[in-house]
């Protein structure tokens, strides 16, 4: 299959889980896929982080783990995937400001991912100082060099994720440039670099970008319901939609029938994924806490957002002191599942 066809399979007519640092690790991606997401993005991984990690097949978990030895700090796993679940549906997002480093990172993981995406939208100081994320919007030559280098040297498609630039004309020009450089798809977070996450997404500014390029354009920003998916598609003509905070709020938004499940059930299911993939408790706890807060959501929606937890369900106060996956499990009434998974894993390891 050529890369354009491969990109169409990932990016046309799809509902996509957005990249999210810390939250977008394997258990949350697995949850999104099992509910019905078509394509899932990894969290952004900075280019240099993965190149020193050793690719290890983990027969006990059924995963491929990229493991990094960090001296006295023990080991870290900057990237983990479950091929049986994610093959053909996983986009690996790189944080980079340099074509050579980006290529090294991409080639290192190429056989385990369906596409590689470059983060060109992150406005955080760490990214900007490193010439990464939204810094690339101001450096179109560097951005084009990264995309072109990956396109020429990889067997999988390359996509980019951007924000809106200052004017519609500038966004269109940048999008065209990325397409010309070899990008097979373009995700647009429809906010500008100076906009806060609390501000309303600018859905109405996407249409000119969609009209200007031939590659699939994925709309991202404030898509909270099935009606929003249809709304942003009608307004912009985009190929696909991408969800970040709405997926954290209730990941069952990916169910194709639109019947969202109670949050307690979603959190329990998420924790089962954490047991299955033997997550570190810090990551599980962070993600559960993100599910339990309205803090990050746009101001104009905060009133209408319900966390949908029954009385007596644990809240932040109960989750905060948890120090193990087992404690989280018992808090959310899935202690028996945690114990069963631990036994199953031990038996598999002994085989
Ligand atoms: C993000 N976002 C983000 N974007 C990106 O390109 N790479 C990343 O690693 C992250 N990390 C991240 C973490 C968390 C916790 C949040 C909430 C967001 C931005 C995200 O992908 C998306 O563009 C915005 O959140 C807007 O979409 P929603 O949230 O309105 O669907």
mmCIF file of C-alpha atoms and ligand atoms in Angstrom:
data_model
loop_
_atom_site.group_PDB
_atom_site.id
_atom_site.type_symbol
_atom_site.label_atom_id
_atom_site.label_comp_id
_atom_site.label_asym_id
_atom_site.label_seq_id
_atom_site.Cartn_x
_atom_site.Cartn_y
_atom_site.Cartn_z
ATOM 1 C CA UNK A 1 0.000 0.000 0.000
ATOM 2 C CA UNK A 2 1.356 3.459 -0.815
ATOM 3 C CA UNK A 3 1.601 6.039 1.946
ATOM 4 C CA UNK A 4 -1.340 8.111 0.683
ATOM 5 C CA UNK A 5 -3.663 5.096 0.895
ATOM 6 C CA UNK A 6 -2.252 4.207 4.299
ATOM 7 C CA UNK A 7 -2.912 7.788 5.439
ATOM 8 C CA UNK A 8 -6.484 7.654 4.140
ATOM 9 C CA UNK A 9 -7.091 4.552 6.242
ATOM 10 C CA UNK A 10 -5.960 6.398 9.353
ATOM 11 C CA UNK A 11 -7.282 9.867 8.693
ATOM 12 C CA UNK A 12 -10.363 9.866 6.422
ATOM 13 C CA UNK A 13 -13.808 9.576 7.993
ATOM 14 C CA UNK A 14 -12.356 8.749 11.407
ATOM 15 C CA UNK A 15 -12.878 9.606 15.048
ATOM 16 C CA UNK A 16 -9.437 10.010 16.541
ATOM 17 C CA UNK A 17 -7.927 10.097 20.021
ATOM 18 C CA UNK A 18 -5.653 13.168 20.235
ATOM 19 C CA UNK A 19 -2.101 13.078 21.553
ATOM 20 C CA UNK A 20 -1.974 13.810 25.267
ATOM 21 C CA UNK A 21 1.194 13.903 27.330
ATOM 22 C CA UNK A 22 0.992 11.445 30.236
ATOM 23 C CA UNK A 23 -2.616 10.477 29.574
ATOM 24 C CA UNK A 24 -2.047 9.036 26.091
ATOM 25 C CA UNK A 25 -0.106 5.954 27.139
ATOM 26 C CA UNK A 26 -1.155 2.430 26.163
ATOM 27 C CA UNK A 27 -3.975 1.845 28.707
ATOM 28 C CA UNK A 28 -5.899 4.972 27.731
ATOM 29 C CA UNK A 29 -5.365 4.336 24.013
ATOM 30 C CA UNK A 30 -6.592 0.773 24.528
ATOM 31 C CA UNK A 31 -9.682 2.087 26.293
ATOM 32 C CA UNK A 32 -10.416 4.499 23.435
ATOM 33 C CA UNK A 33 -9.948 1.767 20.819
ATOM 34 C CA UNK A 34 -12.164 -0.698 22.662
ATOM 35 C CA UNK A 35 -14.949 1.906 22.895
ATOM 36 C CA UNK A 36 -14.679 2.616 19.172
ATOM 37 C CA UNK A 37 -11.969 5.171 18.364
ATOM 38 C CA UNK A 38 -10.651 4.483 14.856
ATOM 39 C CA UNK A 39 -7.155 5.913 15.237
ATOM 40 C CA UNK A 40 -5.155 6.749 18.349
ATOM 41 C CA UNK A 41 -2.166 9.030 18.872
ATOM 42 C CA UNK A 42 0.585 8.403 21.389
ATOM 43 C CA UNK A 43 1.507 11.176 23.746
ATOM 44 C CA UNK A 44 4.219 13.417 22.317
ATOM 45 C CA UNK A 45 7.617 11.778 22.798
ATOM 46 C CA UNK A 46 10.609 14.082 22.390
ATOM 47 C CA UNK A 47 12.855 12.793 19.594
ATOM 48 C CA UNK A 48 15.952 12.109 21.711
ATOM 49 C CA UNK A 49 14.026 10.181 24.367
ATOM 50 C CA UNK A 50 13.268 7.138 22.324
ATOM 51 C CA UNK A 51 16.482 6.639 20.372
ATOM 52 C CA UNK A 52 18.381 5.244 23.326
ATOM 53 C CA UNK A 53 15.541 2.998 24.387
ATOM 54 C CA UNK A 54 15.882 -0.697 23.603
ATOM 55 C CA UNK A 55 13.018 -2.396 21.766
ATOM 56 C CA UNK A 56 11.862 -5.379 23.797
ATOM 57 C CA UNK A 57 9.068 -7.824 23.059
ATOM 58 C CA UNK A 58 7.186 -8.537 26.259
ATOM 59 C CA UNK A 59 5.453 -11.920 25.929
ATOM 60 C CA UNK A 60 3.824 -11.662 29.348
ATOM 61 C CA UNK A 61 1.956 -8.453 28.504
ATOM 62 C CA UNK A 62 1.716 -9.042 24.739
ATOM 63 C CA UNK A 63 3.373 -5.663 24.197
ATOM 64 C CA UNK A 64 6.417 -4.140 22.569
ATOM 65 C CA UNK A 65 8.218 -1.994 25.125
ATOM 66 C CA UNK A 66 10.887 0.605 24.380
ATOM 67 C CA UNK A 67 12.910 0.474 27.567
ATOM 68 C CA UNK A 68 15.432 3.032 28.674
ATOM 69 C CA UNK A 69 17.953 2.353 31.442
ATOM 70 C CA UNK A 70 18.358 5.456 33.572
ATOM 71 C CA UNK A 71 21.183 4.464 35.911
ATOM 72 C CA UNK A 72 20.182 4.811 39.554
ATOM 73 C CA UNK A 73 16.747 6.085 38.505
ATOM 74 C CA UNK A 74 15.863 2.583 37.294
ATOM 75 C CA UNK A 75 14.141 2.129 33.955
ATOM 76 C CA UNK A 76 11.639 4.155 31.956
ATOM 77 C CA UNK A 77 9.431 3.115 29.067
ATOM 78 C CA UNK A 78 8.969 6.123 26.791
ATOM 79 C CA UNK A 79 6.865 4.063 24.395
ATOM 80 C CA UNK A 80 4.831 0.869 24.687
ATOM 81 C CA UNK A 81 2.399 -0.615 22.207
ATOM 82 C CA UNK A 82 0.164 -3.664 22.005
ATOM 83 C CA UNK A 83 0.447 -4.827 18.377
ATOM 84 C CA UNK A 84 -2.587 -7.139 18.574
ATOM 85 C CA UNK A 85 -4.753 -4.130 19.385
ATOM 86 C CA UNK A 86 -2.980 -1.149 17.857
ATOM 87 C CA UNK A 87 -1.466 -2.413 14.610
ATOM 88 C CA UNK A 88 -2.596 -0.200 11.726
ATOM 89 C CA UNK A 89 -4.268 2.316 14.036
ATOM 90 C CA UNK A 90 -1.451 3.906 16.014
ATOM 91 C CA UNK A 91 0.136 7.276 15.236
ATOM 92 C CA UNK A 92 3.393 8.033 17.018
ATOM 93 C CA UNK A 93 3.793 11.720 17.794
ATOM 94 C CA UNK A 94 7.260 13.241 17.940
ATOM 95 C CA UNK A 95 8.312 16.478 19.579
ATOM 96 C CA UNK A 96 11.203 17.784 17.533
ATOM 97 C CA UNK A 97 12.860 20.822 16.042
ATOM 98 C CA UNK A 98 15.408 19.022 13.932
ATOM 99 C CA UNK A 99 15.076 16.782 10.874
ATOM 100 C CA UNK A 100 18.002 14.494 11.728
ATOM 101 C CA UNK A 101 16.844 13.805 15.270
ATOM 102 C CA UNK A 102 13.257 13.376 14.104
ATOM 103 C CA UNK A 103 14.315 10.821 11.524
ATOM 104 C CA UNK A 104 16.380 8.838 14.019
ATOM 105 C CA UNK A 105 13.420 8.712 16.385
ATOM 106 C CA UNK A 106 10.942 7.813 13.653
ATOM 107 C CA UNK A 107 13.132 5.061 12.194
ATOM 108 C CA UNK A 108 13.637 3.604 15.638
ATOM 109 C CA UNK A 109 9.890 2.973 16.093
ATOM 110 C CA UNK A 110 8.809 2.692 12.439
ATOM 111 C CA UNK A 111 8.016 -1.015 12.416
ATOM 112 C CA UNK A 112 5.629 -0.669 15.372
ATOM 113 C CA UNK A 113 3.555 2.313 14.225
ATOM 114 C CA UNK A 114 1.126 3.091 11.402
ATOM 115 C CA UNK A 115 2.220 6.716 10.992
ATOM 116 C CA UNK A 116 4.419 9.374 12.487
ATOM 117 C CA UNK A 117 3.116 12.811 13.448
ATOM 118 C CA UNK A 118 5.044 15.982 14.210
ATOM 119 C CA UNK A 119 3.785 18.215 16.995
ATOM 120 C CA UNK A 120 3.694 21.770 15.620
ATOM 121 C CA UNK A 121 1.145 23.170 18.040
ATOM 122 C CA UNK A 122 2.476 22.951 21.576
ATOM 123 C CA UNK A 123 2.797 26.485 23.019
ATOM 124 C CA UNK A 124 4.593 25.467 26.239
ATOM 125 C CA UNK A 125 7.870 27.159 27.046
ATOM 126 C CA UNK A 126 9.827 23.883 27.068
ATOM 127 C CA UNK A 127 8.774 23.188 23.461
ATOM 128 C CA UNK A 128 9.252 26.728 22.190
ATOM 129 C CA UNK A 129 12.737 27.017 23.699
ATOM 130 C CA UNK A 130 13.757 23.794 21.985
ATOM 131 C CA UNK A 131 12.459 25.040 18.612
ATOM 132 C CA UNK A 132 9.688 22.422 18.841
ATOM 133 C CA UNK A 133 5.882 22.515 18.880
ATOM 134 C CA UNK A 134 4.406 25.877 17.923
ATOM 135 C CA UNK A 135 7.910 27.288 17.323
ATOM 136 C CA UNK A 136 7.783 25.421 14.013
ATOM 137 C CA UNK A 137 4.803 27.517 12.886
ATOM 138 C CA UNK A 138 7.244 30.424 12.749
ATOM 139 C CA UNK A 139 9.942 28.344 11.070
ATOM 140 C CA UNK A 140 8.184 26.899 8.019
ATOM 141 C CA UNK A 141 11.500 26.042 6.353
ATOM 142 C CA UNK A 142 12.575 23.893 9.328
ATOM 143 C CA UNK A 143 9.090 22.347 9.545
ATOM 144 C CA UNK A 144 9.154 21.506 5.833
ATOM 145 C CA UNK A 145 12.642 20.038 6.167
ATOM 146 C CA UNK A 146 11.486 17.734 8.982
ATOM 147 C CA UNK A 147 8.422 16.601 7.032
ATOM 148 C CA UNK A 148 10.348 16.163 3.781
ATOM 149 C CA UNK A 149 13.144 14.193 5.452
ATOM 150 C CA UNK A 150 10.675 11.822 7.099
ATOM 151 C CA UNK A 151 8.633 11.437 3.926
ATOM 152 C CA UNK A 152 11.685 10.504 1.861
ATOM 153 C CA UNK A 153 13.040 8.005 4.373
ATOM 154 C CA UNK A 154 10.066 6.306 6.023
ATOM 155 C CA UNK A 155 7.729 3.606 4.797
ATOM 156 C CA UNK A 156 4.839 4.979 6.894
ATOM 157 C CA UNK A 157 2.917 8.247 6.366
ATOM 158 C CA UNK A 158 3.976 11.495 8.017
ATOM 159 C CA UNK A 159 1.354 13.884 9.354
ATOM 160 C CA UNK A 160 1.525 17.174 11.218
ATOM 161 C CA UNK A 161 -0.561 18.683 13.996
ATOM 162 C CA UNK A 162 -0.750 22.462 14.003
ATOM 163 C CA UNK A 163 -2.678 25.343 15.558
ATOM 164 C CA UNK A 164 -4.214 28.231 13.657
ATOM 165 C CA UNK A 165 -1.726 30.941 12.747
ATOM 166 C CA UNK A 166 -2.456 34.635 13.230
ATOM 167 C CA UNK A 167 -4.518 35.054 10.040
ATOM 168 C CA UNK A 168 -6.467 32.564 7.895
ATOM 169 C CA UNK A 169 -4.111 33.382 5.021
ATOM 170 C CA UNK A 170 -1.050 32.431 7.059
ATOM 171 C CA UNK A 171 -2.656 29.162 8.184
ATOM 172 C CA UNK A 172 -3.512 28.279 4.601
ATOM 173 C CA UNK A 173 0.002 29.075 3.418
ATOM 174 C CA UNK A 174 1.549 26.953 6.160
ATOM 175 C CA UNK A 175 -0.823 24.050 5.465
ATOM 176 C CA UNK A 176 -0.018 24.131 1.749
ATOM 177 C CA UNK A 177 3.668 24.158 2.523
ATOM 178 C CA UNK A 178 3.373 21.068 4.726
ATOM 179 C CA UNK A 179 1.406 19.272 2.021
ATOM 180 C CA UNK A 180 4.051 20.161 -0.562
ATOM 181 C CA UNK A 181 6.803 18.962 1.774
ATOM 182 C CA UNK A 182 5.136 15.548 1.962
ATOM 183 C CA UNK A 183 2.656 15.601 4.839
ATOM 184 C CA UNK A 184 -0.082 13.018 4.238
ATOM 185 C CA UNK A 185 -2.556 14.559 6.705
ATOM 186 C CA UNK A 186 -2.989 17.670 8.797
ATOM 187 C CA UNK A 187 -4.627 17.938 12.216
ATOM 188 C CA UNK A 188 -5.646 21.453 13.161
ATOM 189 C CA UNK A 189 -6.269 22.448 16.754
ATOM 190 C CA UNK A 190 -8.532 25.376 15.965
ATOM 191 C CA UNK A 191 -7.044 27.765 18.485
ATOM 192 C CA UNK A 192 -4.222 30.239 17.993
ATOM 193 C CA UNK A 193 -0.971 30.043 19.917
ATOM 194 C CA UNK A 194 -2.045 32.910 22.205
ATOM 195 C CA UNK A 195 -5.476 31.426 22.960
ATOM 196 C CA UNK A 196 -5.919 29.741 26.319
ATOM 197 C CA UNK A 197 -7.313 26.187 26.625
ATOM 198 C CA UNK A 198 -10.320 27.820 28.342
ATOM 199 C CA UNK A 199 -11.208 29.911 25.287
ATOM 200 C CA UNK A 200 -13.721 28.733 22.729
ATOM 201 C CA UNK A 201 -12.331 26.819 19.749
ATOM 202 C CA UNK A 202 -12.546 28.664 16.412
ATOM 203 C CA UNK A 203 -14.457 26.095 14.367
ATOM 204 C CA UNK A 204 -15.420 28.687 11.772
ATOM 205 C CA UNK A 205 -11.773 29.288 10.826
ATOM 206 C CA UNK A 206 -11.113 25.788 9.529
ATOM 207 C CA UNK A 207 -12.975 25.828 6.181
ATOM 208 C CA UNK A 208 -10.303 27.806 4.249
ATOM 209 C CA UNK A 209 -7.645 25.274 5.268
ATOM 210 C CA UNK A 210 -9.781 22.314 4.196
ATOM 211 C CA UNK A 211 -10.454 24.005 0.849
ATOM 212 C CA UNK A 212 -6.781 24.781 0.287
ATOM 213 C CA UNK A 213 -5.260 21.275 0.515
ATOM 214 C CA UNK A 214 -5.955 17.826 -0.897
ATOM 215 C CA UNK A 215 -4.749 15.821 2.096
ATOM 216 C CA UNK A 216 -7.185 14.867 4.876
ATOM 217 C CA UNK A 217 -7.716 17.617 7.450
ATOM 218 C CA UNK A 218 -8.579 16.524 10.984
ATOM 219 C CA UNK A 219 -10.540 18.998 13.100
ATOM 220 C CA UNK A 220 -9.584 19.317 16.763
ATOM 221 C CA UNK A 221 -11.027 21.517 19.508
ATOM 222 C CA UNK A 222 -14.133 21.360 21.721
ATOM 223 C CA UNK A 223 -15.714 18.332 20.042
ATOM 224 C CA UNK A 224 -17.642 17.051 23.062
ATOM 225 C CA UNK A 225 -20.595 15.187 21.557
ATOM 226 C CA UNK A 226 -21.673 13.253 18.489
ATOM 227 C CA UNK A 227 -23.615 16.406 17.506
ATOM 228 C CA UNK A 228 -20.358 18.389 17.724
ATOM 229 C CA UNK A 229 -18.693 15.877 15.401
ATOM 230 C CA UNK A 230 -21.428 16.408 12.812
ATOM 231 C CA UNK A 231 -21.411 20.172 13.442
ATOM 232 C CA UNK A 232 -17.713 20.744 12.864
ATOM 233 C CA UNK A 233 -17.785 18.494 9.809
ATOM 234 C CA UNK A 234 -20.673 20.433 8.275
ATOM 235 C CA UNK A 235 -19.052 23.777 9.035
ATOM 236 C CA UNK A 236 -15.545 22.983 7.851
ATOM 237 C CA UNK A 237 -15.762 20.046 5.445
ATOM 238 C CA UNK A 238 -13.028 18.310 7.481
ATOM 239 C CA UNK A 239 -12.259 14.626 6.890
ATOM 240 C CA UNK A 240 -12.115 13.533 10.523
ATOM 241 C CA UNK A 241 -12.422 14.730 14.089
ATOM 242 C CA UNK A 242 -9.937 14.479 16.941
ATOM 243 C CA UNK A 243 -10.738 14.584 20.668
ATOM 244 C CA UNK A 244 -8.496 15.250 23.648
ATOM 245 C CA UNK A 245 -10.252 16.661 26.744
ATOM 246 C CA UNK A 246 -13.653 15.252 25.756
ATOM 247 C CA UNK A 247 -12.039 11.802 25.752
ATOM 248 C CA UNK A 248 -10.668 12.414 29.229
ATOM 249 C CA UNK A 249 -14.051 13.623 30.429
ATOM 250 C CA UNK A 250 -15.692 10.413 29.286
ATOM 251 C CA UNK A 251 -13.826 8.084 26.955
ATOM 252 C CA UNK A 252 -17.016 6.243 26.003
ATOM 253 C CA UNK A 253 -17.731 9.242 23.733
ATOM 254 C CA UNK A 254 -16.012 7.029 21.135
ATOM 255 C CA UNK A 255 -18.895 4.530 21.179
ATOM 256 C CA UNK A 256 -20.434 4.684 17.709
ATOM 257 C CA UNK A 257 -23.991 4.429 19.100
ATOM 258 C CA UNK A 258 -23.494 7.674 21.026
ATOM 259 C CA UNK A 259 -24.676 6.174 24.331
ATOM 260 C CA UNK A 260 -22.152 7.475 26.797
ATOM 261 C CA UNK A 261 -21.536 5.244 29.834
ATOM 262 C CA UNK A 262 -21.480 6.353 33.478
ATOM 263 C CA UNK A 263 -18.061 7.730 34.376
ATOM 264 C CA UNK A 264 -17.587 5.226 37.180
ATOM 265 C CA UNK A 265 -17.849 2.379 34.679
ATOM 266 C CA UNK A 266 -15.381 4.124 32.349
ATOM 267 C CA UNK A 267 -12.838 4.618 35.139
ATOM 268 C CA UNK A 268 -13.177 0.985 36.190
ATOM 269 C CA UNK A 269 -12.588 -0.102 32.602
ATOM 270 C CA UNK A 270 -9.587 2.224 32.353
ATOM 271 C CA UNK A 271 -8.092 0.699 35.488
ATOM 272 C CA UNK A 272 -8.557 -2.807 34.057
ATOM 273 C CA UNK A 273 -6.467 -1.684 31.063
ATOM 274 C CA UNK A 274 -3.845 -0.423 33.497
ATOM 275 C CA UNK A 275 -3.755 -3.832 35.216
ATOM 276 C CA UNK A 276 -3.568 -5.613 31.860
ATOM 277 C CA UNK A 277 -0.552 -3.583 30.740
ATOM 278 C CA UNK A 278 1.032 -3.394 34.192
ATOM 279 C CA UNK A 279 1.095 0.429 34.269
ATOM 280 C CA UNK A 280 3.024 2.408 36.815
ATOM 281 C CA UNK A 281 0.534 3.681 39.365
ATOM 282 C CA UNK A 282 1.630 7.312 38.880
ATOM 283 C CA UNK A 283 0.394 7.273 35.292
ATOM 284 C CA UNK A 284 -2.895 5.590 36.175
ATOM 285 C CA UNK A 285 -3.479 7.984 39.067
ATOM 286 C CA UNK A 286 -2.715 11.055 36.953
ATOM 287 C CA UNK A 287 -5.168 9.970 34.272
ATOM 288 C CA UNK A 288 -7.936 9.104 36.743
ATOM 289 C CA UNK A 289 -7.470 12.510 38.346
ATOM 290 C CA UNK A 290 -7.754 14.166 34.933
ATOM 291 C CA UNK A 291 -11.016 12.282 34.422
ATOM 292 C CA UNK A 292 -12.279 13.614 37.731
ATOM 293 C CA UNK A 293 -11.697 17.308 37.109
ATOM 294 C CA UNK A 294 -13.449 19.997 35.118
ATOM 295 C CA UNK A 295 -10.430 22.226 35.492
ATOM 296 C CA UNK A 296 -9.094 21.891 31.980
ATOM 297 C CA UNK A 297 -12.318 22.283 30.029
ATOM 298 C CA UNK A 298 -13.320 25.433 28.110
ATOM 299 C CA UNK A 299 -15.107 28.055 30.185
ATOM 300 C CA UNK A 300 -18.226 28.203 28.012
ATOM 301 C CA UNK A 301 -18.800 24.457 28.574
ATOM 302 C CA UNK A 302 -17.979 24.130 32.270
ATOM 303 C CA UNK A 303 -21.592 24.757 33.328
ATOM 304 C CA UNK A 304 -22.971 22.002 31.150
ATOM 305 C CA UNK A 305 -20.271 19.418 31.868
ATOM 306 C CA UNK A 306 -21.314 16.718 34.290
ATOM 307 C CA UNK A 307 -18.837 14.298 35.788
ATOM 308 C CA UNK A 308 -21.622 11.736 35.968
ATOM 309 C CA UNK A 309 -20.421 10.036 39.168
ATOM 310 C CA UNK A 310 -22.968 8.400 41.461
ATOM 311 C CA UNK A 311 -23.020 9.477 45.095
ATOM 312 C CA UNK A 312 -20.452 7.617 47.136
ATOM 313 C CA UNK A 313 -18.022 7.205 44.199
ATOM 314 C CA UNK A 314 -14.453 8.215 45.043
ATOM 315 C CA UNK A 315 -13.372 11.739 44.193
ATOM 316 C CA UNK A 316 -10.068 13.609 44.134
ATOM 317 C CA UNK A 317 -9.787 13.514 47.912
ATOM 318 C CA UNK A 318 -9.845 9.712 47.989
ATOM 319 C CA UNK A 319 -7.642 9.231 44.908
ATOM 320 C CA UNK A 320 -4.886 11.675 45.918
ATOM 321 C CA UNK A 321 -3.276 9.511 48.668
ATOM 322 C CA UNK A 322 -3.198 6.318 46.541
ATOM 323 C CA UNK A 323 0.329 4.951 46.151
ATOM 324 C CA UNK A 324 -0.200 1.691 44.292
ATOM 325 C CA UNK A 325 -2.327 0.315 41.486
ATOM 326 C CA UNK A 326 -3.868 -2.072 44.017
ATOM 327 C CA UNK A 327 -5.042 0.847 46.149
ATOM 328 C CA UNK A 328 -6.614 2.544 43.137
ATOM 329 C CA UNK A 329 -8.259 -0.750 42.241
ATOM 330 C CA UNK A 330 -9.849 -1.184 45.651
ATOM 331 C CA UNK A 331 -10.994 2.425 45.734
ATOM 332 C CA UNK A 332 -12.894 1.884 42.487
ATOM 333 C CA UNK A 333 -14.282 -1.565 43.388
ATOM 334 C CA UNK A 334 -12.123 -3.472 40.904
ATOM 335 C CA UNK A 335 -9.786 -5.054 43.445
ATOM 336 C CA UNK A 336 -10.830 -8.570 42.369
ATOM 337 C CA UNK A 337 -9.914 -7.778 38.738
ATOM 338 C CA UNK A 338 -6.542 -6.453 39.862
ATOM 339 C CA UNK A 339 -5.834 -9.620 41.867
ATOM 340 C CA UNK A 340 -6.950 -11.898 39.010
ATOM 341 C CA UNK A 341 -4.754 -10.045 36.502
ATOM 342 C CA UNK A 342 -1.757 -10.244 38.846
ATOM 343 C CA UNK A 343 -2.198 -14.025 39.179
ATOM 344 C CA UNK A 344 -2.688 -14.431 35.415
ATOM 345 C CA UNK A 345 0.476 -12.471 34.715
ATOM 346 C CA UNK A 346 2.505 -14.484 37.214
ATOM 347 C CA UNK A 347 1.350 -17.741 35.600
ATOM 348 C CA UNK A 348 2.216 -16.442 32.126
ATOM 349 C CA UNK A 349 5.672 -15.392 33.335
ATOM 350 C CA UNK A 350 6.298 -18.901 34.725
ATOM 351 C CA UNK A 351 5.387 -20.635 31.450
HETATM 352 C C1 LIG B 1 -2.714 17.997 25.149
HETATM 353 N N1 LIG B 1 -2.432 18.398 23.843
HETATM 354 C C2 LIG B 1 -1.346 17.858 23.188
HETATM 355 N N2 LIG B 1 -1.140 18.122 21.855
HETATM 356 C C3 LIG B 1 -0.137 17.533 21.179
HETATM 357 O O1 LIG B 1 0.006 17.762 19.968
HETATM 358 N N3 LIG B 1 0.706 16.664 21.813
HETATM 359 C C4 LIG B 1 0.573 16.358 23.136
HETATM 360 O O2 LIG B 1 1.339 15.539 23.677
HETATM 361 C C5 LIG B 1 -0.448 17.007 23.870
HETATM 362 N N4 LIG B 1 -0.639 16.783 25.215
HETATM 363 C C6 LIG B 1 -1.787 17.184 25.852
HETATM 364 C C7 LIG B 1 -2.066 16.766 27.151
HETATM 365 C C8 LIG B 1 -3.265 17.086 27.763
HETATM 366 C C9 LIG B 1 -3.566 16.590 29.148
HETATM 367 C C10 LIG B 1 -4.203 17.906 27.061
HETATM 368 C C11 LIG B 1 -5.511 18.289 27.690
HETATM 369 C C12 LIG B 1 -3.917 18.349 25.783
HETATM 370 C C13 LIG B 1 -3.409 19.184 23.077
HETATM 371 C C14 LIG B 1 -4.532 18.284 22.558
HETATM 372 O O3 LIG B 1 -4.044 17.258 21.718
HETATM 373 C C15 LIG B 1 -5.593 19.093 21.786
HETATM 374 O O4 LIG B 1 -5.001 19.701 20.675
HETATM 375 C C16 LIG B 1 -6.256 20.175 22.647
HETATM 376 O O5 LIG B 1 -6.538 19.721 23.953
HETATM 377 C C17 LIG B 1 -7.571 20.653 22.005
HETATM 378 O O6 LIG B 1 -8.457 19.585 21.816
HETATM 379 P P1 LIG B 1 -9.718 19.305 22.801
HETATM 380 O O7 LIG B 1 -9.150 19.090 24.164
HETATM 381 O O8 LIG B 1 -10.573 20.528 22.765
HETATM 382 O O9 LIG B 1 -10.361 18.089 22.197
#
